[in-house]
GROMACS .gro file of C-alpha atoms in nm:
model
  155
    1UNK     CA    1  -1.141   2.958   4.300
    2UNK     CA    2  -0.904   2.681   4.473
    3UNK     CA    3  -0.605   2.806   4.699
    4UNK     CA    4  -0.298   2.607   4.881
    5UNK     CA    5  -0.006   2.627   4.975
    6UNK     CA    6   0.230   2.453   5.236
    7UNK     CA    7   0.531   2.592   5.280
    8UNK     CA    8   0.841   2.774   5.499
    9UNK     CA    9   0.912   3.131   5.485
   10UNK     CA   10   1.144   3.374   5.638
   11UNK     CA   11   1.342   3.671   5.542
   12UNK     CA   12   1.615   3.647   5.265
   13UNK     CA   13   1.952   3.516   5.481
   14UNK     CA   14   1.811   3.320   5.719
   15UNK     CA   15   1.840   2.964   5.529
   16UNK     CA   16   2.135   2.797   5.501
   17UNK     CA   17   2.304   2.737   5.189
   18UNK     CA   18   2.298   2.382   5.195
   19UNK     CA   19   1.991   2.214   5.231
   20UNK     CA   20   1.793   1.978   5.319
   21UNK     CA   21   1.783   1.669   4.982
   22UNK     CA   22   1.404   1.747   4.764
   23UNK     CA   23   1.415   2.154   4.853
   24UNK     CA   24   1.472   2.505   4.704
   25UNK     CA   25   1.471   2.802   4.787
   26UNK     CA   26   1.208   3.071   4.579
   27UNK     CA   27   1.225   3.488   4.659
   28UNK     CA   28   1.000   3.674   4.700
   29UNK     CA   29   0.938   4.006   4.736
   30UNK     CA   30   0.986   4.213   5.015
   31UNK     CA   31   1.341   4.066   5.079
   32UNK     CA   32   1.160   3.735   5.170
   33UNK     CA   33   1.252   3.400   5.057
   34UNK     CA   34   1.033   3.031   5.080
   35UNK     CA   35   1.096   2.709   5.053
   36UNK     CA   36   0.800   2.545   4.851
   37UNK     CA   37   0.697   2.152   5.059
   38UNK     CA   38   0.530   2.058   4.705
   39UNK     CA   39   0.493   1.677   4.614
   40UNK     CA   40   0.825   1.575   4.592
   41UNK     CA   41   0.915   1.741   4.905
   42UNK     CA   42   0.696   1.612   5.101
   43UNK     CA   43   0.719   1.233   4.998
   44UNK     CA   44   1.100   1.242   5.046
   45UNK     CA   45   1.087   1.412   5.367
   46UNK     CA   46   0.769   1.245   5.453
   47UNK     CA   47   0.525   1.498   5.526
   48UNK     CA   48   0.176   1.482   5.529
   49UNK     CA   49  -0.026   1.731   5.347
   50UNK     CA   50  -0.170   2.004   5.478
   51UNK     CA   51  -0.166   1.856   5.805
   52UNK     CA   52  -0.288   2.163   6.033
   53UNK     CA   53  -0.570   2.278   5.826
   54UNK     CA   54  -0.694   1.981   5.597
   55UNK     CA   55  -0.586   1.697   5.820
   56UNK     CA   56  -0.652   1.917   6.130
   57UNK     CA   57  -0.362   1.801   6.364
   58UNK     CA   58  -0.328   1.967   6.627
   59UNK     CA   59   0.054   2.002   6.656
   60UNK     CA   60   0.335   1.921   6.325
   61UNK     CA   61   0.402   1.603   6.228
   62UNK     CA   62   0.717   1.495   6.389
   63UNK     CA   63   0.866   1.479   6.068
   64UNK     CA   64   0.754   1.767   5.929
   65UNK     CA   65   0.948   1.948   6.295
   66UNK     CA   66   1.277   1.733   6.262
   67UNK     CA   67   1.316   1.898   5.899
   68UNK     CA   68   1.213   2.271   6.043
   69UNK     CA   69   1.474   2.248   6.292
   70UNK     CA   70   1.698   2.098   6.049
   71UNK     CA   71   1.750   2.435   5.867
   72UNK     CA   72   1.653   2.688   6.194
   73UNK     CA   73   2.029   2.780   6.139
   74UNK     CA   74   2.021   3.130   6.080
   75UNK     CA   75   1.696   3.326   6.226
   76UNK     CA   76   1.316   3.278   6.309
   77UNK     CA   77   1.096   3.155   5.986
   78UNK     CA   78   0.752   3.048   5.982
   79UNK     CA   79   0.579   2.674   5.820
   80UNK     CA   80   0.369   2.876   5.654
   81UNK     CA   81   0.018   2.672   5.494
   82UNK     CA   82  -0.345   2.774   5.362
   83UNK     CA   83  -0.631   2.600   5.220
   84UNK     CA   84  -0.915   2.803   5.016
   85UNK     CA   85  -1.177   2.615   4.797
   86UNK     CA   86  -1.478   2.855   4.702
   87UNK     CA   87  -1.446   3.111   4.876
   88UNK     CA   88  -1.424   2.971   5.211
   89UNK     CA   89  -1.058   2.855   5.303
   90UNK     CA   90  -0.832   2.808   5.645
   91UNK     CA   91  -0.474   2.878   5.688
   92UNK     CA   92  -0.204   2.802   6.024
   93UNK     CA   93   0.108   2.841   6.082
   94UNK     CA   94   0.388   2.805   6.291
   95UNK     CA   95   0.678   3.004   6.401
   96UNK     CA   96   0.992   2.898   6.480
   97UNK     CA   97   1.234   3.120   6.711
   98UNK     CA   98   1.518   3.031   6.865
   99UNK     CA   99   1.531   2.677   6.661
  100UNK     CA  100   1.223   2.626   6.884
  101UNK     CA  101   0.866   2.557   6.760
  102UNK     CA  102   0.646   2.781   6.851
  103UNK     CA  103   0.247   2.656   6.856
  104UNK     CA  104   0.073   2.589   6.528
  105UNK     CA  105  -0.224   2.915   6.489
  106UNK     CA  106  -0.490   2.771   6.259
  107UNK     CA  107  -0.689   3.127   6.199
  108UNK     CA  108  -0.813   3.329   5.902
  109UNK     CA  109  -0.525   3.552   5.878
  110UNK     CA  110  -0.283   3.327   5.948
  111UNK     CA  111  -0.002   3.353   5.739
  112UNK     CA  112  -0.052   3.782   5.748
  113UNK     CA  113   0.072   3.778   6.083
  114UNK     CA  114   0.354   3.492   6.048
  115UNK     CA  115   0.475   3.674   5.830
  116UNK     CA  116   0.453   4.000   6.020
  117UNK     CA  117   0.622   3.853   6.278
  118UNK     CA  118   0.915   3.741   6.064
  119UNK     CA  119   0.917   4.172   6.019
  120UNK     CA  120   0.731   4.180   5.660
  121UNK     CA  121   0.594   4.540   5.707
  122UNK     CA  122   0.302   4.642   5.413
  123UNK     CA  123   0.197   4.873   5.229
  124UNK     CA  124  -0.139   5.084   5.298
  125UNK     CA  125  -0.329   4.939   4.992
  126UNK     CA  126  -0.215   4.604   5.066
  127UNK     CA  127  -0.202   4.244   5.367
  128UNK     CA  128   0.120   4.062   5.395
  129UNK     CA  129   0.067   3.788   5.215
  130UNK     CA  130  -0.047   4.028   4.874
  131UNK     CA  131   0.247   4.220   4.954
  132UNK     CA  132   0.534   3.942   4.958
  133UNK     CA  133   0.375   3.834   4.630
  134UNK     CA  134   0.243   3.451   4.737
  135UNK     CA  135  -0.130   3.496   4.567
  136UNK     CA  136   0.120   3.471   4.225
  137UNK     CA  137   0.013   3.062   4.219
  138UNK     CA  138  -0.274   2.863   4.324
  139UNK     CA  139  -0.127   2.572   4.412
  140UNK     CA  140   0.220   2.459   4.554
  141UNK     CA  141   0.393   2.217   4.327
  142UNK     CA  142   0.389   2.599   4.084
  143UNK     CA  143   0.646   2.738   4.197
  144UNK     CA  144   0.944   2.557   4.193
  145UNK     CA  145   1.178   2.461   3.890
  146UNK     CA  146   1.140   2.051   3.904
  147UNK     CA  147   0.802   1.889   3.736
  148UNK     CA  148   0.659   1.739   4.027
  149UNK     CA  149   0.609   1.410   3.764
  150UNK     CA  150   0.942   1.316   3.828
  151UNK     CA  151   1.012   1.006   4.082
  152UNK     CA  152   1.255   1.075   4.345
  153UNK     CA  153   1.442   0.674   4.382
  154UNK     CA  154   1.578   0.660   4.702
  155UNK     CA  155   1.926   0.406   4.762
   0.00000   0.00000   0.00000
């Protein structure tokens, strides 16, 4: 089984009403919202695919940091990514607090830690990842309402 996700998550009300181009907000469970960084968004904003888990970078690429600071208006949020293939995988997050990026954390349960820091609470039979519904789709583009085959033509 394979799984990958690359997105920005926050509690409801943190993201601005108007987002930068090629981005959309998706409602998750438990009062959490997500901005999936699918194929179109990554290409439009010059963001690499899974820079922390797939590429092994030790800091966020500048294009991703710039995008995150554009949406850092009303509270804390986290950039998250994960890649699982054949049962083995890696997760990572960077917490943005007060408009500033923290250090990247790469760990087996990194997304659960990020969601905990944002205030997500779970029932006794699930973890944070499961409680907000991040397992609903197996790859980032599946979360989006538009087709990843749409071509964005820049002026």
